[in-house]
XYZ file of C-alpha atoms in Angstrom:
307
model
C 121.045 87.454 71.384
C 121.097 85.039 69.089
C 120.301 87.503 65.675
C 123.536 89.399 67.260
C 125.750 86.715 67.341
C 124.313 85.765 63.792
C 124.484 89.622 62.447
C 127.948 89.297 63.849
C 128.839 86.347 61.899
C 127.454 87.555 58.443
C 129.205 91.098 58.850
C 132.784 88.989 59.625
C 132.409 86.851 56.760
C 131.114 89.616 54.702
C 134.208 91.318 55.438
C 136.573 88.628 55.053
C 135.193 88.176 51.525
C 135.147 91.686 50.939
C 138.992 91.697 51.857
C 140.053 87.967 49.775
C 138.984 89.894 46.606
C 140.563 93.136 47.365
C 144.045 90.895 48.166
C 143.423 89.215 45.009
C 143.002 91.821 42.903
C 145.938 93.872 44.509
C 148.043 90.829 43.508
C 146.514 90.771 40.156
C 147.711 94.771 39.855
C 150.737 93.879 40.888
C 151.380 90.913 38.717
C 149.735 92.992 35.751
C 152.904 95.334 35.639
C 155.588 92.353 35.077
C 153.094 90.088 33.394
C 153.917 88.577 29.746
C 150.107 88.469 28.927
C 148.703 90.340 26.445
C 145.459 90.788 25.540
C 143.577 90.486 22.269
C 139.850 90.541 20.894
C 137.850 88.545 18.636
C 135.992 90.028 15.811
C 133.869 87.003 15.866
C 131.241 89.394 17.730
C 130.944 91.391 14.676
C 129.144 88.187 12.942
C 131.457 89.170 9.774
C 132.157 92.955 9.785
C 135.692 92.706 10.688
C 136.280 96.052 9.117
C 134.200 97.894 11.616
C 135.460 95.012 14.466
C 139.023 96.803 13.856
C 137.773 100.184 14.080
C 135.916 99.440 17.537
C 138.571 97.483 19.246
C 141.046 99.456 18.541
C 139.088 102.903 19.452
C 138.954 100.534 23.043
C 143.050 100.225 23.399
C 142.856 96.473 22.320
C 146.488 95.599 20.972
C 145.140 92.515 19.142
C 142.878 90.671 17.221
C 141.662 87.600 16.325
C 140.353 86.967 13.077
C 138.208 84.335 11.084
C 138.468 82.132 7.689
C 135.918 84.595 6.405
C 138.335 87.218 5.811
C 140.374 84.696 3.889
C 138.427 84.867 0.522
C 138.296 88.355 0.093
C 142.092 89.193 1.311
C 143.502 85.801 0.078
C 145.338 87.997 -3.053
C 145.668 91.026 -1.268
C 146.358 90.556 2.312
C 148.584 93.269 2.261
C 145.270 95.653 2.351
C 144.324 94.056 5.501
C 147.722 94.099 7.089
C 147.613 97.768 6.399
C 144.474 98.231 7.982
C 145.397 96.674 11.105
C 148.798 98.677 10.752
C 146.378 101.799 10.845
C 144.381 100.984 13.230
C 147.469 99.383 15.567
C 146.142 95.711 15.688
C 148.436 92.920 15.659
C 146.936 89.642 14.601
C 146.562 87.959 17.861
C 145.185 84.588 16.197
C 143.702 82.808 13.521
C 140.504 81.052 12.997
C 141.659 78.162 10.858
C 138.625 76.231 10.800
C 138.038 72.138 11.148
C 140.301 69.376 10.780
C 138.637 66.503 9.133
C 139.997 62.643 9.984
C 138.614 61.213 6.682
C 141.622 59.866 4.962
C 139.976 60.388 1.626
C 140.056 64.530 2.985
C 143.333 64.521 4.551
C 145.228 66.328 1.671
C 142.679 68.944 1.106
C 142.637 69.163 4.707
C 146.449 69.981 5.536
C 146.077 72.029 2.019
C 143.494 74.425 3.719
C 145.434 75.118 6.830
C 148.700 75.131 5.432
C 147.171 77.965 2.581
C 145.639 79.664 6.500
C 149.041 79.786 7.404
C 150.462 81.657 4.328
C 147.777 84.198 4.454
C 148.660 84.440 8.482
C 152.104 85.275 7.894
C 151.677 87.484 5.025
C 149.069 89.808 7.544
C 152.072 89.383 10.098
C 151.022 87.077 12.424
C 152.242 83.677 13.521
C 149.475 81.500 14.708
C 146.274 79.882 13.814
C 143.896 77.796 15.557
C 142.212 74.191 14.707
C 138.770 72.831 15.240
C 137.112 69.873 14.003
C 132.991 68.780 13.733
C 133.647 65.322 14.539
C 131.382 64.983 17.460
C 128.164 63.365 16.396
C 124.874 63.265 18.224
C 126.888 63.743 21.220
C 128.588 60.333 20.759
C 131.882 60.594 22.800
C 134.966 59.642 20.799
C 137.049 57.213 20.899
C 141.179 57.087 22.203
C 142.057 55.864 18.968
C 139.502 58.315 17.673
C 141.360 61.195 19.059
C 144.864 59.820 18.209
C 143.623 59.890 14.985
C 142.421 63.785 14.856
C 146.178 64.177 16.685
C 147.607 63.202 13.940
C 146.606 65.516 11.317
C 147.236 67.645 13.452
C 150.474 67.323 13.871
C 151.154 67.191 10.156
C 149.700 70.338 9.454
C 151.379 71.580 12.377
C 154.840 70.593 10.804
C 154.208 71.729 7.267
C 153.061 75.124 8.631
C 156.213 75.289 11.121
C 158.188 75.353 8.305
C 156.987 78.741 7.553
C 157.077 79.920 11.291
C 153.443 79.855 11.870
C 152.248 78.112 14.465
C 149.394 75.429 14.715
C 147.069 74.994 17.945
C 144.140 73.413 18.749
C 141.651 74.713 20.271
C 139.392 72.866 22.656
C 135.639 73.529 22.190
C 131.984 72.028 23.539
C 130.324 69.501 21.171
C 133.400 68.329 19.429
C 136.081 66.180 20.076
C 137.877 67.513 22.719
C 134.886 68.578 24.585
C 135.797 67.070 28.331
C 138.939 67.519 30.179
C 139.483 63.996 29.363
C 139.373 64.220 26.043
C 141.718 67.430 26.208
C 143.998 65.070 27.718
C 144.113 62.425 25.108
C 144.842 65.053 22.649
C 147.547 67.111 24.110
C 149.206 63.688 25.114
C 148.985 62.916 21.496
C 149.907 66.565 19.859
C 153.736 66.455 19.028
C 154.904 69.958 21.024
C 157.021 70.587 17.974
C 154.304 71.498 15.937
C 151.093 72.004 17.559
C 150.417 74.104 20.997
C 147.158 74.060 22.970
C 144.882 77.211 22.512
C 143.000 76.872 25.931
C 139.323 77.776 25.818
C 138.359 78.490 29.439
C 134.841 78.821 29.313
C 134.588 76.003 27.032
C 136.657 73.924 29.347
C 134.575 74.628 32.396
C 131.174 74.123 30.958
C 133.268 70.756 29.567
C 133.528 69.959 33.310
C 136.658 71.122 33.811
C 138.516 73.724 35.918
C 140.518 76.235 33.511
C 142.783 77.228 36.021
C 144.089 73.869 36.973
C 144.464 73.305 33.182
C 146.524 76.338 32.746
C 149.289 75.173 35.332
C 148.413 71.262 33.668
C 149.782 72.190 30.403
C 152.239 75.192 30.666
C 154.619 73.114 28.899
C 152.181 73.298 25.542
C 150.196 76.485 26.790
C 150.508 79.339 23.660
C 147.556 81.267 24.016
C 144.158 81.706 25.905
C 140.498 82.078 24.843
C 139.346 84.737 28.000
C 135.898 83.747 28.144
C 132.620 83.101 30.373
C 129.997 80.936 30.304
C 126.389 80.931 32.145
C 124.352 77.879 33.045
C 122.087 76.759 33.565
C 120.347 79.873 31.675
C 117.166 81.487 32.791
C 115.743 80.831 28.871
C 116.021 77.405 29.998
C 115.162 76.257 33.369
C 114.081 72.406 32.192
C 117.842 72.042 30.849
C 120.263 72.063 33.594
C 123.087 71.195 30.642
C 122.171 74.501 28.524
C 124.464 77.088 28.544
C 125.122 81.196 26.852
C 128.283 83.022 26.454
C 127.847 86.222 28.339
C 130.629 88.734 29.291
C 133.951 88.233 31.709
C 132.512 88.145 35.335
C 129.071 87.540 34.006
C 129.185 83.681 34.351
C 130.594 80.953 35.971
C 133.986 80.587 34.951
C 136.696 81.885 37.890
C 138.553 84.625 35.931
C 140.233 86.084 38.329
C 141.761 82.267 39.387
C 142.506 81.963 35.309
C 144.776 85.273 35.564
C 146.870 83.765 38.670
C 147.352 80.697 37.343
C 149.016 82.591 34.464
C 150.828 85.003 36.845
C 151.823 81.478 38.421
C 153.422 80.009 35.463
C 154.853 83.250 34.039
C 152.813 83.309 31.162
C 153.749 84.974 28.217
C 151.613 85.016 25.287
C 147.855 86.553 23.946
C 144.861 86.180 26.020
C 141.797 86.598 23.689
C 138.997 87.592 24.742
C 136.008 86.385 22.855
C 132.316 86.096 22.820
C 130.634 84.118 20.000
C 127.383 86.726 19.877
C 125.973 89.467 21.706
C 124.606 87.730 25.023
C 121.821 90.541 25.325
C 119.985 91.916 21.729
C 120.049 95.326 22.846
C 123.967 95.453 23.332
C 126.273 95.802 20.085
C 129.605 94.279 19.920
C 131.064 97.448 21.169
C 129.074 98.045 24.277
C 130.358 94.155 25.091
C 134.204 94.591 24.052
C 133.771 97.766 26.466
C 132.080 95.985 29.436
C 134.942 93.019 29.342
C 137.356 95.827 28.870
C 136.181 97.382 32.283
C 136.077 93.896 33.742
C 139.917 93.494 32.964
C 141.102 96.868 33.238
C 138.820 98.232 36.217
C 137.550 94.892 38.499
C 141.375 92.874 37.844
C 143.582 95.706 37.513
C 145.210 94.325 34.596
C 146.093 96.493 31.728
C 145.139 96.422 28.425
């Protein structure tokens, strides 16, 4: 009687869960046709080849892409070739890859230089933002408030030089820098003037940070411009001894809630690019492609949600 009662149970629950994530993603379908979200693609995948990371997100439907400092060099006196070839190949640049923001006072003005000469070559490709890093954290030393109001800063007056242009500066949040923990997030957004510099939420970053993205999106919708769409697995099967180590794998691979992200968005009316992005090929014998596909058929197929 008893393994009944218990079969019982398991089916009920099974179904209940079965019919929470068909709800969900109904609402998600249904919040995909009035959304403002749009989403975009790094080429960071293609490790450098951003010429053949155009041609395979775009033969996907992707309307956007994000793109690295690497490209800078090579198009930095004729980024009207690469605006061209994302004309061709109907990409918008979805974001920018700025690179790091030093505190160092003796760097500061070849740091705001840098970003400021990002933002140029951003607007001239016919975008309008770009995203900030930094490699302060050292040995995993935490920082410091003042620390952080420090890195806020510079940000902000790189963020107001480049405004001046109509490009606009965010930071991005990110694991082993400053900025890594919620808390730290905090510090910084309470510090970034909203005049000049927006918040480019990471979400896998800022759950394997200890945080949970989707509170964060609601947190800051004020400063919210765009969204890293991202997973994150740990602990990691490679690793078993190291409960902190951690891959980037695929949407719906890992342990971020995506599907929580994407209605805290619908929540807040969200409009503005969603990128998705994964640092490397999680599996050796995938290729970029095959991933950009299989987080294209987690959006489009297990969400709903149009490209």
């Amino acid at each position: 009687m008893q393994a009944i009662v218990n079969r019982r149970q398991f089916l009920t629950t099974a179904g209940l869960s079965a019919l929470v994530l068909a709800t969900r993603t109904d609402l998600l379908a249904d919040a995909a046709k009035k959304s403002g979200l749009k989403i975009g693609y790094s080429g960071i995948t293609w490790g450098g080849k951003d010429e053949q990371a155009i041609k395979d997100l775009s033969s996907l439907g992707y309307k956007g892409i994000q793109l690295r400092a690497n490209t800078f060099a090579p198009y930095k006196t004729k980024p009207s070739e690469l605006k061209a070839l994302l004309g061709q190949h109907q990409l918008k640049l979805a974001m920018f890859s700025s690179g790091n923001v030093e505190v160092d006072p003796a760097k500061f003005d070849s740091t705001v230089d840098m970003h400021v000469a990002h933002a140029s070559f951003v607007k001239a490709l016919g975008g309008s933002a770009f995203q900030m890093t930094n490699s302060l954290r050292k040995n995993g030393q935490a920082p410091t408030t003042e620390e952080l109001k420090k890195l806020a800063k510079v940000m902000n007056e790189i963020g107001k030089q480049t405004a001046d242009m109509g490009v606009q500066a965010t930071y991005h949040n990110h694991m082993k820098q400053w900025g890594e923990t919620p808390e730290e997030v905090d510090i910084l957004v309470q510090e970034m003037n909203p005049k000049y510099v927006k918040l480019l939420l990471d979400i896998a970053h800022y759950k394997q940070g200890g945080g949970d993205p989707a509170k964060a999106v609601v947190q800051y919708k004020d400063v919210l411009h765009t969204l890293h769409l991202k997973d994150t697995k740990s602990p990691v099967p490679e690793k078993p001894d190291d409960p902190k180590a951690y891959k980037f794998v695929e949407l719906g691979q890992g342990n971020v809630d995506v599907p929580a992200v994407f209605a805290a968005l619908e929540k807040i009316k969200f409009k503005g690019w969603g990128v998705v992005e994964l640092d490397g090929v999680p599996d050796p014998n995938k290729t970029p492609l095959q991933c950009a596909q299989i987080n294209k058929d987690y959006i489009t197929k297990t969400l709903n949600f149009p490209l």
